[in-house]
mmCIF file of C-alpha atoms in Angstrom:
data_model
loop_
_atom_site.group_PDB
_atom_site.id
_atom_site.type_symbol
_atom_site.label_atom_id
_atom_site.label_comp_id
_atom_site.label_asym_id
_atom_site.label_seq_id
_atom_site.Cartn_x
_atom_site.Cartn_y
_atom_site.Cartn_z
ATOM 1 C CA ASP A 298 34.193 -106.058 106.389
ATOM 2 C CA ASP A 299 37.645 -107.137 108.235
ATOM 3 C CA MET A 300 35.345 -107.964 111.369
ATOM 4 C CA ASN A 301 32.838 -109.962 109.508
ATOM 5 C CA GLN A 302 35.536 -111.891 107.933
ATOM 6 C CA GLN A 303 37.069 -112.492 111.194
ATOM 7 C CA LEU A 304 33.852 -113.802 112.724
ATOM 8 C CA ASN A 305 32.991 -115.836 109.833
ATOM 9 C CA GLN A 306 36.554 -117.596 110.138
ATOM 10 C CA THR A 307 36.158 -117.978 114.101
ATOM 11 C CA ARG A 308 32.504 -119.307 113.728
ATOM 12 C CA SER A 309 33.500 -123.133 113.770
ATOM 13 C CA GLN A 310 35.949 -122.395 116.655
ATOM 14 C CA ARG A 311 33.191 -120.510 118.788
ATOM 15 C CA VAL A 312 30.756 -123.425 118.256
ATOM 16 C CA ARG A 313 33.549 -126.020 119.079
ATOM 17 C CA ALA A 314 34.518 -123.837 122.297
ATOM 18 C CA ALA A 315 30.698 -124.070 123.324
ATOM 19 C CA MET A 316 30.277 -127.875 122.695
ATOM 20 C CA PHE A 317 33.788 -129.390 123.338
ATOM 21 C CA PRO A 318 36.039 -126.998 125.016
ATOM 22 C CA GLU A 319 38.526 -129.557 126.088
ATOM 23 C CA THR A 320 39.680 -130.144 122.440
ATOM 24 C CA LEU A 321 40.842 -126.497 121.853
ATOM 25 C CA PRO A 322 44.590 -125.947 122.036
ATOM 26 C CA GLU A 323 45.733 -124.251 125.155
ATOM 27 C CA GLY A 324 46.060 -120.405 125.341
ATOM 28 C CA VAL A 325 43.919 -120.027 122.322
ATOM 29 C CA GLN A 326 41.640 -116.997 122.426
ATOM 30 C CA ILE A 327 38.267 -116.989 120.767
ATOM 31 C CA PRO A 328 36.955 -113.852 119.983
ATOM 32 C CA SER A 329 33.603 -112.911 121.656
ATOM 33 C CA THR A 330 30.582 -111.654 119.588
ATOM 34 C CA GLN A 331 28.535 -110.686 122.970
ATOM 35 C CA VAL A 332 27.452 -107.016 122.797
ATOM 36 C CA HIS A 333 25.673 -106.594 126.133
ATOM 37 C CA PRO A 334 26.557 -108.773 129.059
ATOM 38 C CA ASP A 335 23.055 -109.917 130.123
ATOM 39 C CA GLN A 336 22.203 -111.066 126.420
ATOM 40 C CA PRO A 337 24.075 -114.148 125.635
ATOM 41 C CA THR A 338 24.844 -114.998 122.076
ATOM 42 C CA ALA A 339 23.480 -117.854 120.080
ATOM 43 C CA VAL A 340 26.390 -120.014 120.564
ATOM 44 C CA GLN A 341 26.464 -119.062 124.368
ATOM 45 C CA ARG A 342 22.792 -120.274 124.587
ATOM 46 C CA LEU A 343 23.617 -123.575 122.723
ATOM 47 C CA ALA A 344 26.603 -124.345 125.275
ATOM 48 C CA GLU A 345 24.864 -125.701 128.467
ATOM 49 C CA PRO A 346 22.316 -128.151 126.034
ATOM 50 C CA SER A 347 25.009 -129.470 124.047
ATOM 51 C CA GLN A 348 27.191 -130.001 127.194
ATOM 52 C CA MET A 349 24.409 -132.000 128.888
ATOM 53 C CA LEU A 350 23.880 -134.063 125.417
ATOM 54 C CA LYS A 351 27.387 -134.873 125.416
ATOM 55 C CA HIS A 352 27.296 -136.171 128.892
ATOM 56 C CA ALA A 353 24.330 -138.082 128.311
ATOM 57 C CA VAL A 354 25.869 -139.763 125.020
ATOM 58 C CA VAL A 355 29.095 -140.599 127.143
ATOM 59 C CA ASN A 356 26.920 -142.105 130.197
ATOM 60 C CA LEU A 357 25.272 -143.980 127.393
ATOM 61 C CA ILE A 358 28.339 -145.484 125.972
ATOM 62 C CA ASN A 359 29.696 -146.130 129.549
ATOM 63 C CA TYR A 360 26.338 -148.103 130.523
ATOM 64 C CA GLN A 361 26.687 -150.143 127.577
ATOM 65 C CA ASP A 362 30.456 -150.632 128.095
ATOM 66 C CA ASP A 363 29.510 -152.023 131.505
ATOM 67 C CA ALA A 364 26.915 -154.068 130.285
ATOM 68 C CA ASP A 365 28.811 -155.812 127.695
ATOM 69 C CA LEU A 366 31.811 -156.277 130.078
ATOM 70 C CA ALA A 367 29.787 -157.896 132.632
ATOM 71 C CA THR A 368 28.050 -160.221 130.338
ATOM 72 C CA ARG A 369 31.346 -161.288 128.825
ATOM 73 C CA ALA A 370 32.616 -161.750 132.106
ATOM 74 C CA ILE A 371 29.979 -163.764 133.886
ATOM 75 C CA PRO A 372 30.389 -167.297 132.443
ATOM 76 C CA GLU A 373 34.397 -167.021 133.532
ATOM 77 C CA LEU A 374 33.313 -165.623 137.077
ATOM 78 C CA ILE A 375 30.754 -168.415 137.551
ATOM 79 C CA LYS A 376 33.745 -171.162 136.756
ATOM 80 C CA LEU A 377 35.982 -169.105 139.378
ATOM 81 C CA LEU A 378 32.855 -168.994 142.012
ATOM 82 C CA ASN A 379 32.562 -173.053 141.765
ATOM 83 C CA ASP A 380 36.444 -173.571 142.141
ATOM 84 C CA GLU A 381 37.955 -175.556 144.801
ATOM 85 C CA ASP A 382 40.498 -173.033 146.006
ATOM 86 C CA GLN A 383 38.998 -170.769 148.680
ATOM 87 C CA VAL A 384 41.153 -167.850 147.429
ATOM 88 C CA VAL A 385 40.067 -167.911 143.863
ATOM 89 C CA VAL A 386 36.255 -168.215 145.028
ATOM 90 C CA TYR A 387 36.819 -164.981 147.413
ATOM 91 C CA GLN A 388 38.521 -162.977 144.319
ATOM 92 C CA ALA A 389 35.473 -164.120 142.112
ATOM 93 C CA ALA A 390 32.981 -162.972 144.890
ATOM 94 C CA MET A 391 34.806 -159.455 145.336
ATOM 95 C CA MET A 392 34.885 -158.881 141.478
ATOM 96 C CA VAL A 393 31.016 -159.778 141.282
ATOM 97 C CA HIS A 394 30.214 -157.410 144.309
ATOM 98 C CA GLN A 395 31.923 -154.685 142.562
ATOM 99 C CA LEU A 396 29.854 -155.284 139.303
ATOM 100 C CA SER A 397 26.590 -155.408 141.205
ATOM 101 C CA LYS A 398 27.340 -151.792 142.451
ATOM 102 C CA LYS A 399 26.793 -150.631 138.798
ATOM 103 C CA GLU A 400 23.137 -150.684 137.399
ATOM 104 C CA ALA A 401 24.140 -152.124 133.675
ATOM 105 C CA SER A 402 26.505 -154.968 135.107
ATOM 106 C CA ARG A 403 23.849 -155.542 137.967
ATOM 107 C CA HIS A 404 21.088 -156.337 135.027
ATOM 108 C CA ALA A 405 23.385 -158.566 133.450
ATOM 109 C CA ILE A 406 23.914 -160.319 136.680
ATOM 110 C CA MET A 407 20.064 -160.838 137.367
ATOM 111 C CA ASN A 408 19.743 -161.996 133.707
ATOM 112 C CA SER A 409 21.939 -165.054 134.683
ATOM 113 C CA PRO A 410 20.355 -167.479 136.871
ATOM 114 C CA GLN A 411 23.569 -169.699 136.778
ATOM 115 C CA MET A 412 25.554 -166.617 138.334
ATOM 116 C CA ILE A 413 23.145 -166.258 141.148
ATOM 117 C CA ALA A 414 22.787 -169.911 141.762
ATOM 118 C CA ALA A 415 26.896 -169.999 141.968
ATOM 119 C CA LEU A 416 26.798 -166.973 144.569
ATOM 120 C CA ILE A 417 24.405 -168.517 146.839
ATOM 121 C CA ARG A 418 26.206 -171.975 146.700
ATOM 122 C CA ALA A 419 29.721 -170.014 147.309
ATOM 123 C CA MET A 420 28.000 -168.172 150.192
ATOM 124 C CA ALA A 421 26.622 -171.217 151.968
ATOM 125 C CA ASN A 422 29.750 -173.250 151.437
ATOM 126 C CA THR A 423 32.638 -170.804 152.288
ATOM 127 C CA GLU A 424 34.269 -170.898 155.629
ATOM 128 C CA ASP A 425 35.631 -167.505 154.769
ATOM 129 C CA ILE A 426 33.663 -164.521 156.104
ATOM 130 C CA GLU A 427 35.061 -162.314 153.421
ATOM 131 C CA THR A 428 33.620 -164.347 150.766
ATOM 132 C CA THR A 429 30.342 -164.360 152.499
ATOM 133 C CA ARG A 430 30.375 -160.641 152.821
ATOM 134 C CA CYS A 431 30.937 -160.212 149.379
ATOM 135 C CA ALA A 432 28.346 -162.471 147.942
ATOM 136 C CA ALA A 433 25.671 -161.236 150.605
ATOM 137 C CA GLY A 434 26.409 -157.827 149.541
ATOM 138 C CA THR A 435 25.772 -158.733 146.013
ATOM 139 C CA LEU A 436 22.282 -160.231 146.812
ATOM 140 C CA HIS A 437 21.681 -157.305 148.709
ATOM 141 C CA ASN A 438 22.340 -155.051 145.928
ATOM 142 C CA LEU A 439 20.280 -157.208 143.482
ATOM 143 C CA SER A 440 17.068 -157.259 145.894
ATOM 144 C CA HIS A 441 16.396 -153.614 145.055
ATOM 145 C CA HIS A 442 14.869 -154.838 141.775
ATOM 146 C CA ARG A 443 12.001 -157.195 141.351
ATOM 147 C CA GLN A 444 14.014 -159.239 138.981
ATOM 148 C CA GLY A 445 16.773 -159.722 141.312
ATOM 149 C CA LEU A 446 14.266 -160.898 144.154
ATOM 150 C CA LEU A 447 12.641 -163.556 141.939
ATOM 151 C CA ALA A 448 16.133 -164.865 140.808
ATOM 152 C CA ILE A 449 17.306 -164.966 144.565
ATOM 153 C CA PHE A 450 13.831 -166.717 145.531
ATOM 154 C CA LYS A 451 14.084 -169.401 142.573
ATOM 155 C CA SER A 452 17.666 -169.920 143.217
ATOM 156 C CA GLY A 453 16.847 -171.159 147.019
ATOM 157 C CA GLY A 454 18.627 -168.128 148.414
ATOM 158 C CA ILE A 455 16.402 -167.723 151.428
ATOM 159 C CA PRO A 456 17.493 -170.714 153.567
ATOM 160 C CA ALA A 457 21.280 -169.684 152.682
ATOM 161 C CA LEU A 458 20.296 -165.922 153.823
ATOM 162 C CA VAL A 459 18.553 -167.244 157.093
ATOM 163 C CA LYS A 460 21.690 -169.075 157.870
ATOM 164 C CA LEU A 461 23.649 -165.809 157.711
ATOM 165 C CA LEU A 462 21.529 -164.248 160.604
ATOM 166 C CA SER A 463 23.767 -166.160 162.974
ATOM 167 C CA SER A 464 26.820 -164.484 161.515
ATOM 168 C CA PRO A 465 29.306 -162.698 163.840
ATOM 169 C CA MET A 466 29.988 -159.934 161.447
ATOM 170 C CA GLU A 467 27.839 -156.732 161.359
ATOM 171 C CA SER A 468 27.851 -156.008 157.669
ATOM 172 C CA VAL A 469 26.691 -159.509 156.851
ATOM 173 C CA LEU A 470 23.904 -159.487 159.369
ATOM 174 C CA PHE A 471 22.966 -156.212 157.631
ATOM 175 C CA TYR A 472 22.880 -157.391 153.942
ATOM 176 C CA ALA A 473 21.185 -160.636 155.201
ATOM 177 C CA ILE A 474 18.235 -158.999 157.249
ATOM 178 C CA THR A 475 17.851 -156.172 154.406
ATOM 179 C CA THR A 476 17.747 -158.831 151.533
ATOM 180 C CA LEU A 477 15.325 -160.865 153.523
ATOM 181 C CA HIS A 478 12.944 -157.798 154.485
ATOM 182 C CA ASN A 479 12.859 -156.918 150.758
ATOM 183 C CA LEU A 480 11.956 -160.557 149.914
ATOM 184 C CA LEU A 481 9.245 -160.544 152.559
ATOM 185 C CA LEU A 482 7.787 -157.011 151.115
ATOM 186 C CA HIS A 483 7.901 -157.844 147.658
ATOM 187 C CA GLN A 484 8.351 -161.554 146.431
ATOM 188 C CA GLU A 485 5.470 -163.790 146.546
ATOM 189 C CA GLY A 486 6.291 -167.173 148.335
ATOM 190 C CA SER A 487 9.140 -165.624 150.629
ATOM 191 C CA LYS A 488 7.087 -165.534 153.905
ATOM 192 C CA MET A 489 6.679 -169.466 153.960
ATOM 193 C CA ALA A 490 10.017 -169.877 152.677
ATOM 194 C CA VAL A 491 11.504 -167.911 155.642
ATOM 195 C CA ARG A 492 9.383 -169.723 157.994
ATOM 196 C CA LEU A 493 10.360 -173.160 156.725
ATOM 197 C CA ALA A 494 14.004 -172.244 157.149
ATOM 198 C CA GLY A 495 13.793 -171.163 160.804
ATOM 199 C CA GLY A 496 13.917 -167.530 160.133
ATOM 200 C CA LEU A 497 11.387 -166.607 162.798
ATOM 201 C CA GLN A 498 13.643 -168.175 165.647
ATOM 202 C CA LYS A 499 16.757 -166.660 164.246
ATOM 203 C CA MET A 500 15.264 -163.053 164.276
ATOM 204 C CA VAL A 501 13.764 -163.309 167.749
ATOM 205 C CA ALA A 502 17.266 -164.480 168.870
ATOM 206 C CA LEU A 503 18.648 -161.282 167.037
ATOM 207 C CA LEU A 504 16.495 -158.724 169.113
ATOM 208 C CA GLN A 505 18.658 -159.896 172.081
ATOM 209 C CA ARG A 506 22.049 -159.866 170.320
ATOM 210 C CA ASN A 507 22.012 -156.421 168.617
ATOM 211 C CA ASN A 508 21.335 -152.977 169.800
ATOM 212 C CA ASN A 509 21.506 -150.915 166.571
ATOM 213 C CA VAL A 510 18.228 -149.353 166.414
ATOM 214 C CA LYS A 511 17.762 -149.378 162.423
ATOM 215 C CA PHE A 512 18.740 -152.875 162.526
ATOM 216 C CA LEU A 513 16.402 -153.727 165.122
ATOM 217 C CA ALA A 514 13.578 -151.789 163.252
ATOM 218 C CA ILE A 515 14.220 -153.847 160.251
ATOM 219 C CA THR A 516 14.050 -157.091 162.042
ATOM 220 C CA THR A 517 10.900 -156.304 163.965
ATOM 221 C CA ASP A 518 9.352 -155.307 160.739
ATOM 222 C CA CYS A 519 10.150 -158.751 159.288
ATOM 223 C CA LEU A 520 8.483 -160.505 162.514
ATOM 224 C CA GLN A 521 5.300 -158.347 161.997
ATOM 225 C CA ILE A 522 5.226 -159.373 158.085
ATOM 226 C CA LEU A 523 5.580 -163.040 159.228
ATOM 227 C CA ALA A 524 3.048 -163.047 162.215
ATOM 228 C CA TYR A 525 0.481 -161.232 160.693
ATOM 229 C CA GLY A 526 -2.435 -163.605 160.093
ATOM 230 C CA ASN A 527 -0.221 -166.609 160.603
ATOM 231 C CA GLN A 528 -1.008 -168.291 163.964
ATOM 232 C CA GLU A 529 1.779 -170.884 163.699
ATOM 233 C CA SER A 530 4.187 -168.047 163.598
ATOM 234 C CA LYS A 531 2.974 -166.520 166.649
ATOM 235 C CA LEU A 532 3.333 -169.319 168.557
ATOM 236 C CA ILE A 533 6.840 -169.633 167.286
ATOM 237 C CA ILE A 534 7.856 -166.161 168.384
ATOM 238 C CA LEU A 535 6.251 -167.149 171.855
ATOM 239 C CA ALA A 536 8.378 -170.233 172.059
ATOM 240 C CA SER A 537 11.338 -168.537 171.054
ATOM 241 C CA GLY A 538 10.947 -165.591 173.958
ATOM 242 C CA GLY A 539 9.520 -162.935 171.663
ATOM 243 C CA PRO A 540 6.962 -161.489 173.694
ATOM 244 C CA GLY A 541 9.750 -160.579 176.549
ATOM 245 C CA GLU A 542 12.218 -159.203 174.152
ATOM 246 C CA LEU A 543 9.467 -156.870 172.506
ATOM 247 C CA VAL A 544 8.502 -155.567 175.514
ATOM 248 C CA ARG A 545 12.008 -154.845 176.504
ATOM 249 C CA ILE A 546 12.767 -152.801 173.448
ATOM 250 C CA MET A 547 9.359 -150.762 174.129
ATOM 251 C CA LYS A 548 10.894 -149.769 177.523
ATOM 252 C CA SER A 549 14.589 -149.366 176.388
ATOM 253 C CA TYR A 550 14.753 -147.500 173.295
ATOM 254 C CA THR A 551 13.505 -144.141 172.149
ATOM 255 C CA TYR A 552 14.044 -144.244 168.242
ATOM 256 C CA GLU A 553 10.341 -143.734 166.885
ATOM 257 C CA LYS A 554 10.468 -146.013 164.003
ATOM 258 C CA LEU A 555 11.751 -148.806 165.997
ATOM 259 C CA LEU A 556 9.058 -148.375 168.784
ATOM 260 C CA TRP A 557 6.374 -148.021 166.057
ATOM 261 C CA THR A 558 7.733 -151.307 164.452
ATOM 262 C CA THR A 559 7.882 -153.024 167.745
ATOM 263 C CA SER A 560 4.294 -151.862 168.680
ATOM 264 C CA ARG A 561 2.907 -153.356 165.384
ATOM 265 C CA VAL A 562 4.289 -157.016 166.129
ATOM 266 C CA ILE A 563 2.740 -156.496 169.801
ATOM 267 C CA LYS A 564 -0.533 -155.704 168.312
ATOM 268 C CA VAL A 565 -0.523 -158.618 165.930
ATOM 269 C CA LEU A 566 0.485 -160.859 168.865
ATOM 270 C CA SER A 567 -1.936 -159.322 171.313
ATOM 271 C CA VAL A 568 -5.052 -161.155 169.538
ATOM 272 C CA CYS A 569 -3.272 -164.486 170.138
ATOM 273 C CA ALA A 570 -4.605 -166.143 173.143
ATOM 274 C CA SER A 571 -1.432 -167.939 173.756
ATOM 275 C CA ASN A 572 0.930 -164.733 173.455
ATOM 276 C CA LYS A 573 -1.611 -162.336 175.483
ATOM 277 C CA PRO A 574 -0.573 -163.583 179.153
ATOM 278 C CA ALA A 575 3.020 -163.684 178.295
ATOM 279 C CA ILE A 576 3.021 -160.202 177.156
ATOM 280 C CA VAL A 577 1.200 -158.949 180.162
ATOM 281 C CA GLU A 578 3.500 -161.052 182.232
ATOM 282 C CA ALA A 579 6.680 -159.550 180.795
ATOM 283 C CA GLY A 580 5.374 -155.933 181.838
ATOM 284 C CA GLY A 581 3.472 -155.298 178.531
ATOM 285 C CA MET A 582 0.754 -153.022 179.803
ATOM 286 C CA GLN A 583 3.218 -150.616 181.531
ATOM 287 C CA ALA A 584 5.493 -150.507 178.505
ATOM 288 C CA LEU A 585 2.858 -149.807 176.071
ATOM 289 C CA SER A 586 1.528 -147.131 178.746
ATOM 290 C CA MET A 587 4.980 -145.484 178.734
ATOM 291 C CA HIS A 588 4.113 -144.245 175.110
ATOM 292 C CA LEU A 589 0.592 -142.760 175.206
ATOM 293 C CA GLY A 590 1.694 -139.133 175.555
ATOM 294 C CA HIS A 591 4.146 -139.661 172.466
ATOM 295 C CA GLN A 592 4.085 -137.109 169.677
ATOM 296 C CA SER A 593 3.892 -139.828 167.219
ATOM 297 C CA GLN A 594 0.259 -140.391 166.585
ATOM 298 C CA ARG A 595 1.062 -143.765 164.570
ATOM 299 C CA LEU A 596 2.778 -145.158 167.647
ATOM 300 C CA VAL A 597 0.035 -143.943 169.941
ATOM 301 C CA GLN A 598 -2.480 -145.606 167.893
ATOM 302 C CA ASN A 599 -0.865 -148.905 168.084
ATOM 303 C CA CYS A 600 -0.182 -148.729 171.671
ATOM 304 C CA LEU A 601 -3.903 -148.273 172.213
ATOM 305 C CA TRP A 602 -4.918 -150.983 169.961
ATOM 306 C CA SER A 603 -2.525 -153.310 171.735
ATOM 307 C CA LEU A 604 -3.676 -152.280 175.282
ATOM 308 C CA ARG A 605 -7.468 -152.745 174.182
ATOM 309 C CA ASN A 606 -6.589 -156.339 173.090
ATOM 310 C CA LEU A 607 -4.587 -157.058 176.165
ATOM 311 C CA SER A 608 -6.890 -155.642 178.676
ATOM 312 C CA ASP A 609 -9.144 -158.569 179.352
ATOM 313 C CA ALA A 610 -5.869 -160.674 180.428
ATOM 314 C CA ALA A 611 -4.713 -157.942 182.644
ATOM 315 C CA THR A 612 -7.648 -157.560 184.815
ATOM 316 C CA LYS A 613 -5.881 -158.855 188.044
ATOM 317 C CA MET A 614 -2.757 -156.983 187.814
ATOM 318 C CA ALA A 615 -1.743 -154.250 190.310
ATOM 319 C CA GLN A 616 -0.673 -150.671 189.683
ATOM 320 C CA MET A 617 -2.583 -149.858 186.950
ATOM 321 C CA ASP A 618 -3.656 -146.454 188.136
ATOM 322 C CA GLY A 619 -0.897 -144.618 186.220
ATOM 323 C CA LEU A 620 -2.226 -146.246 182.812
ATOM 324 C CA LEU A 621 -5.941 -145.410 183.877
ATOM 325 C CA HIS A 622 -4.870 -141.817 184.355
ATOM 326 C CA MET A 623 -3.250 -141.621 180.808
ATOM 327 C CA LEU A 624 -6.266 -143.157 179.283
ATOM 328 C CA VAL A 625 -8.714 -141.016 181.060
ATOM 329 C CA GLN A 626 -6.367 -137.733 179.654
ATOM 330 C CA LEU A 627 -6.467 -139.266 176.229
ATOM 331 C CA LEU A 628 -10.380 -139.183 176.243
#
């Protein structure tokens, strides 16, 4: 009887210990009702799901708090972004960048066209590289959502992002090219806007300036998206010295994704009568033949397609024995 009475008195404490252990006074011992070590009690079985439920509720409250905080702060931050004092603009851009790292406040930013417009305006007009970095970082975070891409596109973000492709700062370049890449992949109308803003010329220039393989892979993928099915883009790439740079990449790097994205651009250019001789003269046949023994099937396939397309422009070229030998082996 005494035992039953003690268990009845401590039932609420046992439930409390399972659900809200942090609320128990220090040093309080709760008697266990477990008879066998491998048979948990009903309260012990309740402990884990109740903790999960509690964390979910706390996360939900925090999420709502983030959204509410951002919604209330946005009108004030827009004013600060439009301020004449560049220090004030930087502080505001930094705060918006921090808010854009959390999902709830990111959605609040996306829901405000005025905020996106103010960010793009600040990014385009500032002389301060840190303000540019924060604004570009925010647009990069928003570009992972369809709604964010649409907001950037509608607010005229593409010309401002293309302008950033001349930035001396590595992180700004990364934010700009990845945001443009997301726009080209998922936002209708972006290809034309990038072409009109002079994006192709800037991207070809980046192939020369940068040696980060992941950055180059994104840049070459942008070029492929822009050139595919568009003759004017192919001619702009040619006029900017693109064929020579693409061939150099095929000869100089070993990173498979970069070789694959570059071979895709060459394949697209290899059907253009103006680009063909330029690729062949730059050593394109030799550069492509270097990868015919690669273990990546997608890379080999693109190299073969490109070689096929270029073959009629390379009939008078010497030193083709190695390539012919590789092709016979592939048969």
